[in-house]
Amino acid sequence: MENITEQEAKVILSERGHTNFVTVKFPKRHVVDTHEHPFDVDIVIVSGSIKIVVADKEYNLTPGDEFQLGAGIQHSEFMGDDGVTLVSARPETTEN
């Protein structure tokens, strides 16, 4: 699929009820070692590619692909030859 715009990615995420978005860019062949997030992950790939590894399963994502991952799930990330740009829905920060 061809690249999509950041606005198109935000529409996809907003249709799932999200209201807070962050655009994230990683350089080519960048690696993020095993980690986890304290919040659910919901992303849409805008350009480039990323491989996300969860346990023994690999997800190869390209423009227009969507990916969801629950909070606290360990995973690693491997950017493709052109790096990756993605839009991520982020939880609203509240102080309770």
PDB file of C-alpha atoms in Angstrom:
ATOM      1  CA  MET A   1       0.000   0.000   0.000  1.00  0.00           C
ATOM      2  CA  GLU A   2       1.103   3.571  -0.602  1.00  0.00           C
ATOM      3  CA  ASN A   3       1.797   5.932   2.266  1.00  0.00           C
ATOM      4  CA  ILE A   4      -1.194   7.418   4.037  1.00  0.00           C
ATOM      5  CA  THR A   5      -1.301  10.836   5.655  1.00  0.00           C
ATOM      6  CA  GLU A   6      -1.044  11.486   9.366  1.00  0.00           C
ATOM      7  CA  GLN A   7      -4.551  12.947   9.214  1.00  0.00           C
ATOM      8  CA  GLU A   8      -5.906   9.722   7.663  1.00  0.00           C
ATOM      9  CA  ALA A   9      -4.251   7.726  10.460  1.00  0.00           C
ATOM     10  CA  LYS A  10      -5.793  10.021  13.084  1.00  0.00           C
ATOM     11  CA  VAL A  11      -9.243   9.510  11.540  1.00  0.00           C
ATOM     12  CA  ILE A  12      -8.828   5.734  11.788  1.00  0.00           C
ATOM     13  CA  LEU A  13      -7.840   6.016  15.450  1.00  0.00           C
ATOM     14  CA  SER A  14     -10.539   8.554  16.283  1.00  0.00           C
ATOM     15  CA  GLU A  15     -13.151   6.182  14.864  1.00  0.00           C
ATOM     16  CA  ARG A  16     -12.071   3.805  17.646  1.00  0.00           C
ATOM     17  CA  GLY A  17     -12.726   6.500  20.253  1.00  0.00           C
ATOM     18  CA  HIS A  18      -9.222   7.920  20.675  1.00  0.00           C
ATOM     19  CA  THR A  19      -8.708  11.661  21.066  1.00  0.00           C
ATOM     20  CA  ASN A  20      -5.001  12.048  21.882  1.00  0.00           C
ATOM     21  CA  PHE A  21      -2.420  11.270  19.169  1.00  0.00           C
ATOM     22  CA  VAL A  22       1.358  11.321  18.851  1.00  0.00           C
ATOM     23  CA  THR A  23       3.273  11.020  15.584  1.00  0.00           C
ATOM     24  CA  VAL A  24       6.412   8.919  16.072  1.00  0.00           C
ATOM     25  CA  LYS A  25       9.324   8.641  13.632  1.00  0.00           C
ATOM     26  CA  PHE A  26      12.204   6.174  13.844  1.00  0.00           C
ATOM     27  CA  PRO A  27      15.265   6.127  11.565  1.00  0.00           C
ATOM     28  CA  LYS A  28      16.087   3.302   9.179  1.00  0.00           C
ATOM     29  CA  ARG A  29      17.071  -0.021  10.747  1.00  0.00           C
ATOM     30  CA  HIS A  30      16.590   1.344  14.281  1.00  0.00           C
ATOM     31  CA  VAL A  31      15.970  -1.326  16.932  1.00  0.00           C
ATOM     32  CA  VAL A  32      14.010  -0.926  20.154  1.00  0.00           C
ATOM     33  CA  ASP A  33      14.917  -3.799  22.464  1.00  0.00           C
ATOM     34  CA  THR A  34      12.321  -5.705  24.467  1.00  0.00           C
ATOM     35  CA  HIS A  35      10.135  -3.345  26.474  1.00  0.00           C
ATOM     36  CA  GLU A  36       6.545  -2.783  27.520  1.00  0.00           C
ATOM     37  CA  HIS A  37       4.180   0.167  27.830  1.00  0.00           C
ATOM     38  CA  PRO A  38       2.029   1.009  30.876  1.00  0.00           C
ATOM     39  CA  PHE A  39      -0.887   1.699  28.494  1.00  0.00           C
ATOM     40  CA  ASP A  40      -2.624  -0.035  25.591  1.00  0.00           C
ATOM     41  CA  VAL A  41      -0.952   0.585  22.237  1.00  0.00           C
ATOM     42  CA  ASP A  42      -3.036   1.448  19.163  1.00  0.00           C
ATOM     43  CA  ILE A  43      -1.063   2.571  16.096  1.00  0.00           C
ATOM     44  CA  VAL A  44      -1.448   3.150  12.369  1.00  0.00           C
ATOM     45  CA  ILE A  45       1.579   3.040  10.066  1.00  0.00           C
ATOM     46  CA  VAL A  46       1.918   6.154   7.885  1.00  0.00           C
ATOM     47  CA  SER A  47       5.132   5.415   5.938  1.00  0.00           C
ATOM     48  CA  GLY A  48       8.046   3.004   5.976  1.00  0.00           C
ATOM     49  CA  SER A  49       7.881  -0.328   7.775  1.00  0.00           C
ATOM     50  CA  ILE A  50       8.281  -1.885  11.195  1.00  0.00           C
ATOM     51  CA  LYS A  51       8.476  -5.440  12.495  1.00  0.00           C
ATOM     52  CA  ILE A  52       7.031  -5.895  15.970  1.00  0.00           C
ATOM     53  CA  VAL A  53       7.920  -9.121  17.771  1.00  0.00           C
ATOM     54  CA  VAL A  54       5.656 -10.338  20.581  1.00  0.00           C
ATOM     55  CA  ALA A  55       6.793 -13.617  22.178  1.00  0.00           C
ATOM     56  CA  ASP A  56       7.487 -15.818  19.122  1.00  0.00           C
ATOM     57  CA  LYS A  57       5.146 -14.011  16.717  1.00  0.00           C
ATOM     58  CA  GLU A  58       6.272 -11.386  14.189  1.00  0.00           C
ATOM     59  CA  TYR A  59       4.066  -8.623  12.789  1.00  0.00           C
ATOM     60  CA  ASN A  60       5.415  -6.946   9.633  1.00  0.00           C
ATOM     61  CA  LEU A  61       3.590  -3.644   9.252  1.00  0.00           C
ATOM     62  CA  THR A  62       3.532  -1.233   6.307  1.00  0.00           C
ATOM     63  CA  PRO A  63       1.546   1.932   5.466  1.00  0.00           C
ATOM     64  CA  GLY A  64      -2.118   1.670   6.366  1.00  0.00           C
ATOM     65  CA  ASP A  65      -1.589  -1.274   8.709  1.00  0.00           C
ATOM     66  CA  GLU A  66      -3.046  -1.023  12.195  1.00  0.00           C
ATOM     67  CA  PHE A  67      -1.723  -2.680  15.341  1.00  0.00           C
ATOM     68  CA  GLN A  68      -3.050  -2.987  18.867  1.00  0.00           C
ATOM     69  CA  LEU A  69      -1.199  -4.315  21.913  1.00  0.00           C
ATOM     70  CA  GLY A  70      -2.340  -4.467  25.513  1.00  0.00           C
ATOM     71  CA  ALA A  71      -0.581  -2.692  28.359  1.00  0.00           C
ATOM     72  CA  GLY A  72       2.292  -4.588  29.937  1.00  0.00           C
ATOM     73  CA  ILE A  73       2.965  -6.924  27.002  1.00  0.00           C
ATOM     74  CA  GLN A  74       6.663  -7.228  26.251  1.00  0.00           C
ATOM     75  CA  HIS A  75       7.685  -6.674  22.645  1.00  0.00           C
ATOM     76  CA  SER A  76      10.586  -5.469  20.497  1.00  0.00           C
ATOM     77  CA  GLU A  77      10.583  -3.301  17.384  1.00  0.00           C
ATOM     78  CA  PHE A  78      12.735  -3.371  14.237  1.00  0.00           C
ATOM     79  CA  MET A  79      12.459  -0.536  11.721  1.00  0.00           C
ATOM     80  CA  GLY A  80      12.758  -1.210   8.008  1.00  0.00           C
ATOM     81  CA  ASP A  81      15.205   0.145   5.442  1.00  0.00           C
ATOM     82  CA  ASP A  82      13.291   3.436   5.175  1.00  0.00           C
ATOM     83  CA  GLY A  83      12.571   3.841   8.887  1.00  0.00           C
ATOM     84  CA  VAL A  84       8.959   4.272   9.963  1.00  0.00           C
ATOM     85  CA  THR A  85       6.463   7.015  10.715  1.00  0.00           C
ATOM     86  CA  LEU A  86       3.398   6.029  12.713  1.00  0.00           C
ATOM     87  CA  VAL A  87       0.573   7.668  14.582  1.00  0.00           C
ATOM     88  CA  SER A  88      -0.055   6.336  18.065  1.00  0.00           C
ATOM     89  CA  ALA A  89      -3.132   6.905  20.195  1.00  0.00           C
ATOM     90  CA  ARG A  90      -2.095   7.836  23.702  1.00  0.00           C
ATOM     91  CA  PRO A  91      -4.187   7.799  26.851  1.00  0.00           C
ATOM     92  CA  GLU A  92      -5.277  11.131  28.224  1.00  0.00           C
ATOM     93  CA  THR A  93      -3.202  11.964  31.268  1.00  0.00           C
ATOM     94  CA  THR A  94      -5.281  12.333  34.381  1.00  0.00           C
ATOM     95  CA  GLU A  95      -4.274  12.961  37.949  1.00  0.00           C
ATOM     96  CA  ASN A  96      -6.384  10.812  40.262  1.00  0.00           C
TER      97      ASN A  96
END
